[in-house]
Structures are given as C-alpha cells and as structure tokens.
Amino acid sequence: MASKMVYTVTMHTGERLLVASDLRIEVTLISSSAKKAGPFSLRSKFGIIERHHGEHTEIHKFDAEQDIGEIVAIQVHANRGWRSLFTDLFINSITVRQTSRGIEMFVPIYSWIQKGDNRTFFGGVPTLPNDPKLTDSMLELRSADIAYHQSVYDSTKFARITGLPSGLRARY
C-alpha cells in the first residue's frame, strides 16, 4: 500500500484593483502514469465566499490518500461563485510541492480562468508529441488542450479587426 503524500499548492493570482473573484477553484494533480490526486478545493482564508485578491499568493496544503508519483499536469476547474459579477480570475502560476520528497513543480498559467472552465496545464519537462514515455491518457489531455487553444485563436469565429492578422477572443 502506498503511503500518504502531502502536497502544498501555491497559487499566485493576477492583480485586479480593489476587486475580488468568488470563483470556486478545484485543482486535480495528474502524474506521468495518469494517476490523479484530488480534486482539491482551493479555499480562501477570507470566509465562506471564496475571494482570490489581486496580487495575492494563496498557499494550500492537501493530504492525498496515495502517492501518485511525479506530477506532470494540473487540471483547474472553476465553478461559479455566489455573485454574478467578477466570476473570472487571472492566475499567473501554480507551484506544487511534494513535501516528503522535497520535489517542487512550477506551472506557468498566465491565463484567465472563467466559470465553467476545465483546463489542463502542463509543467515539468517539455516533451514531444511522439515521445514513447507519454501514455494514451496524457496524449488525450494534450489533444484537448490543443483543441482549446485552436478554438480561441480560430479567426473564422470572431470578427476580423482591420490591420490585425486575426480577431482574438477577449480576456484570454
């Protein structure tokens, strides 16, 4: 039986002047063998309403039932909060530390997370799509991520702006 593992998740959010987001953020950690730990709810210390303030770093500790191995990806799921305004959040980065091993993984996000989003972000060692070490489930996650980015940058869906190569979705 595998031992329990303690994960420390640090989320660094973007700056939004005097405004908080009340998104409910859940993080699932994914290993290279496609094992998952979580979902872990990122609860804020500000009370019942989840508030992730601008330029605020939040640190969360989780005990997982099992050691899933080396973490290579993070799934971020955003549920809607109580208010209908400010239900999006800019996340700069997420750092995951496996406390007992002393391993730390930095995942650059630099993206808006909006209500209903279920996004996968990859960190660690970059790999090529034809790498034999990638499992089928990891390839599926990467394909879904590529499909998301292609839908964002699909210039046929959005009106072209004169003088620019394509129209991009706002708040990406």
Tab-separated table of C-alpha atoms in Angstrom:
chain	number	residue	atom	x	y	z
A	1	MET	CA	0.000	0.000	0.000
A	2	ALA	CA	1.314	3.413	-0.937
A	3	SER	CA	1.924	5.968	1.775
A	4	LYS	CA	0.047	9.222	2.194
A	5	MET	CA	1.515	12.226	0.439
A	6	VAL	CA	1.291	15.876	1.427
A	7	TYR	CA	1.018	18.363	-1.433
A	8	THR	CA	1.448	22.093	-0.952
A	9	VAL	CA	-0.232	24.088	-3.714
A	10	THR	CA	0.669	27.767	-4.067
A	11	MET	CA	-1.460	29.836	-6.414
A	12	HIS	CA	-0.279	33.300	-7.476
A	13	THR	CA	-3.153	35.331	-8.889
A	14	GLY	CA	-3.105	38.411	-11.063
A	15	GLU	CA	-3.817	41.939	-9.979
A	16	ARG	CA	-7.297	43.377	-10.087
A	17	LEU	CA	-7.664	46.695	-8.332
A	18	LEU	CA	-9.932	46.551	-5.243
A	19	VAL	CA	-11.979	43.662	-6.612
A	20	ALA	CA	-12.142	40.014	-5.624
A	21	SER	CA	-13.321	36.995	-7.544
A	22	ASP	CA	-15.537	34.461	-5.857
A	23	LEU	CA	-14.858	31.549	-8.194
A	24	ARG	CA	-14.711	28.117	-6.606
A	25	ILE	CA	-11.422	26.681	-7.879
A	26	GLU	CA	-10.660	22.958	-7.755
A	27	VAL	CA	-7.262	21.525	-8.621
A	28	THR	CA	-6.544	17.936	-9.648
A	29	LEU	CA	-2.934	16.766	-9.778
A	30	ILE	CA	-2.034	14.322	-12.574
A	31	SER	CA	1.036	12.090	-12.654
A	32	SER	CA	3.005	10.850	-15.652
A	33	SER	CA	1.214	7.499	-15.352
A	34	ALA	CA	-2.175	9.320	-15.466
A	35	LYS	CA	-2.945	8.716	-11.781
A	36	LYS	CA	-4.898	11.552	-10.191
A	37	ALA	CA	-4.924	13.147	-6.751
A	38	GLY	CA	-7.844	15.371	-5.944
A	39	PRO	CA	-9.890	17.331	-6.737
A	40	PHE	CA	-8.734	19.677	-4.007
A	41	SER	CA	-10.860	22.748	-3.373
A	42	LEU	CA	-8.810	25.922	-3.064
A	43	ARG	CA	-10.484	27.536	-0.096
A	44	SER	CA	-9.565	31.065	0.751
A	45	LYS	CA	-8.928	32.273	4.280
A	46	PHE	CA	-11.377	35.137	3.712
A	47	GLY	CA	-14.502	33.209	4.674
A	48	ILE	CA	-17.411	31.444	3.016
A	49	ILE	CA	-17.207	33.500	-0.153
A	50	GLU	CA	-14.063	32.457	-1.987
A	51	ARG	CA	-12.040	35.590	-2.607
A	52	HIS	CA	-8.826	35.483	-4.522
A	53	HIS	CA	-7.484	39.025	-4.231
A	54	GLY	CA	-5.227	40.630	-6.799
A	55	GLU	CA	-1.503	40.064	-6.367
A	56	HIS	CA	-2.268	37.667	-3.555
A	57	THR	CA	-0.496	34.369	-3.132
A	58	GLU	CA	-2.579	31.662	-1.544
A	59	ILE	CA	-0.979	28.570	-0.063
A	60	HIS	CA	-2.994	25.385	0.360
A	61	LYS	CA	-1.915	22.037	1.851
A	62	PHE	CA	-3.588	18.770	0.964
A	63	ASP	CA	-3.194	15.207	2.186
A	64	ALA	CA	-3.699	12.758	-0.648
A	65	GLU	CA	-4.639	9.154	0.031
A	66	GLN	CA	-1.786	7.865	-2.076
A	67	ASP	CA	1.492	8.903	-3.604
A	68	ILE	CA	0.728	9.269	-7.323
A	69	GLY	CA	4.341	9.789	-8.339
A	70	GLU	CA	5.829	12.613	-10.378
A	71	ILE	CA	3.250	15.307	-11.165
A	72	VAL	CA	3.295	16.458	-14.783
A	73	ALA	CA	-0.042	18.269	-15.169
A	74	ILE	CA	-2.649	20.202	-13.222
A	75	GLN	CA	-6.344	20.347	-14.055
A	76	VAL	CA	-8.060	23.541	-12.929
A	77	HIS	CA	-11.850	23.532	-12.704
A	78	ALA	CA	-13.722	26.748	-11.956
A	79	ASN	CA	-17.250	26.744	-10.580
A	80	ARG	CA	-19.383	29.836	-10.339
A	81	GLY	CA	-19.482	31.714	-7.065
A	82	TRP	CA	-22.386	33.363	-5.304
A	83	ARG	CA	-22.204	36.617	-7.210
A	84	SER	CA	-22.812	37.067	-10.908
A	85	LEU	CA	-20.093	39.712	-11.266
A	86	PHE	CA	-16.350	39.055	-11.308
A	87	THR	CA	-16.645	35.324	-11.897
A	88	ASP	CA	-13.285	35.124	-13.593
A	89	LEU	CA	-9.766	35.080	-12.274
A	90	PHE	CA	-6.326	35.592	-13.766
A	91	ILE	CA	-3.848	33.011	-12.494
A	92	ASN	CA	-0.166	33.759	-13.012
A	93	SER	CA	1.211	30.443	-11.828
A	94	ILE	CA	0.698	27.422	-9.615
A	95	THR	CA	3.519	25.722	-7.735
A	96	VAL	CA	3.071	22.205	-6.358
A	97	ARG	CA	5.473	20.906	-3.740
A	98	GLN	CA	5.596	17.268	-2.708
A	99	THR	CA	6.607	17.845	0.875
A	100	SER	CA	8.029	14.444	1.823
A	101	ARG	CA	10.128	14.193	-1.347
A	102	GLY	CA	11.156	17.842	-1.491
A	103	ILE	CA	10.152	17.992	-5.166
A	104	GLU	CA	8.677	21.231	-6.487
A	105	MET	CA	6.971	21.783	-9.828
A	106	PHE	CA	6.281	25.256	-11.226
A	107	VAL	CA	3.408	25.507	-13.709
A	108	PRO	CA	3.156	28.806	-15.598
A	109	ILE	CA	-0.529	29.518	-16.234
A	110	TYR	CA	-0.790	33.188	-17.281
A	111	SER	CA	-4.411	32.761	-18.287
A	112	TRP	CA	-7.904	33.853	-17.365
A	113	ILE	CA	-9.996	31.167	-15.711
A	114	GLN	CA	-13.721	31.702	-16.155
A	115	LYS	CA	-16.722	29.978	-14.628
A	116	GLY	CA	-17.265	26.562	-16.139
A	117	ASP	CA	-13.675	26.236	-17.366
A	118	ASN	CA	-11.994	22.865	-17.025
A	119	ARG	CA	-8.431	23.457	-18.206
A	120	THR	CA	-5.282	21.348	-18.096
A	121	PHE	CA	-1.877	22.953	-17.655
A	122	PHE	CA	1.402	21.117	-18.105
A	123	GLY	CA	4.622	21.698	-16.224
A	124	GLY	CA	7.914	19.983	-15.669
A	125	VAL	CA	9.995	18.619	-18.519
A	126	PRO	CA	8.821	19.517	-22.035
A	127	THR	CA	8.101	16.500	-24.243
A	128	LEU	CA	7.447	15.944	-27.912
A	129	PRO	CA	4.080	14.507	-29.020
A	130	ASN	CA	5.750	11.329	-30.299
A	131	ASP	CA	7.629	10.667	-27.037
A	132	PRO	CA	7.182	6.941	-26.204
A	133	LYS	CA	7.016	7.762	-22.464
A	134	LEU	CA	3.707	9.620	-22.923
A	135	THR	CA	0.705	7.491	-22.023
A	136	ASP	CA	-2.503	7.500	-24.060
A	137	SER	CA	-4.341	9.431	-21.347
A	138	MET	CA	-1.637	12.135	-21.331
A	139	LEU	CA	-1.884	12.393	-25.119
A	140	GLU	CA	-5.669	12.823	-24.782
A	141	LEU	CA	-5.184	15.636	-22.245
A	142	ARG	CA	-2.683	17.344	-24.549
A	143	SER	CA	-5.058	16.965	-27.523
A	144	ALA	CA	-7.883	18.570	-25.532
A	145	ASP	CA	-5.563	21.442	-24.560
A	146	ILE	CA	-4.519	21.967	-28.186
A	147	ALA	CA	-8.178	21.909	-29.292
A	148	TYR	CA	-8.999	24.583	-26.705
A	149	HIS	CA	-6.204	26.857	-27.931
A	150	GLN	CA	-7.206	26.334	-31.557
A	151	SER	CA	-10.795	27.324	-30.726
A	152	VAL	CA	-9.563	30.510	-29.034
A	153	TYR	CA	-7.424	31.520	-31.999
A	154	ASP	CA	-9.888	30.452	-34.700
A	155	SER	CA	-10.219	33.628	-36.740
A	156	THR	CA	-13.348	32.381	-38.528
A	157	LYS	CA	-15.349	32.510	-35.277
A	158	PHE	CA	-14.503	36.099	-34.449
A	159	ALA	CA	-14.749	39.258	-36.487
A	160	ARG	CA	-11.543	40.354	-38.108
A	161	ILE	CA	-10.101	43.620	-36.917
A	162	THR	CA	-8.743	45.895	-39.608
A	163	GLY	CA	-4.966	45.947	-39.583
A	164	LEU	CA	-4.537	42.843	-37.403
A	165	PRO	CA	-3.987	39.294	-38.650
A	166	SER	CA	-6.956	37.874	-36.764
A	167	GLY	CA	-9.538	38.679	-34.143
A	168	LEU	CA	-8.871	37.116	-30.768
A	169	ARG	CA	-11.313	36.325	-28.006
A	170	ALA	CA	-11.161	38.940	-25.265
A	171	ARG	CA	-9.727	38.093	-21.875
A	172	TYR	CA	-7.713	35.112	-22.957
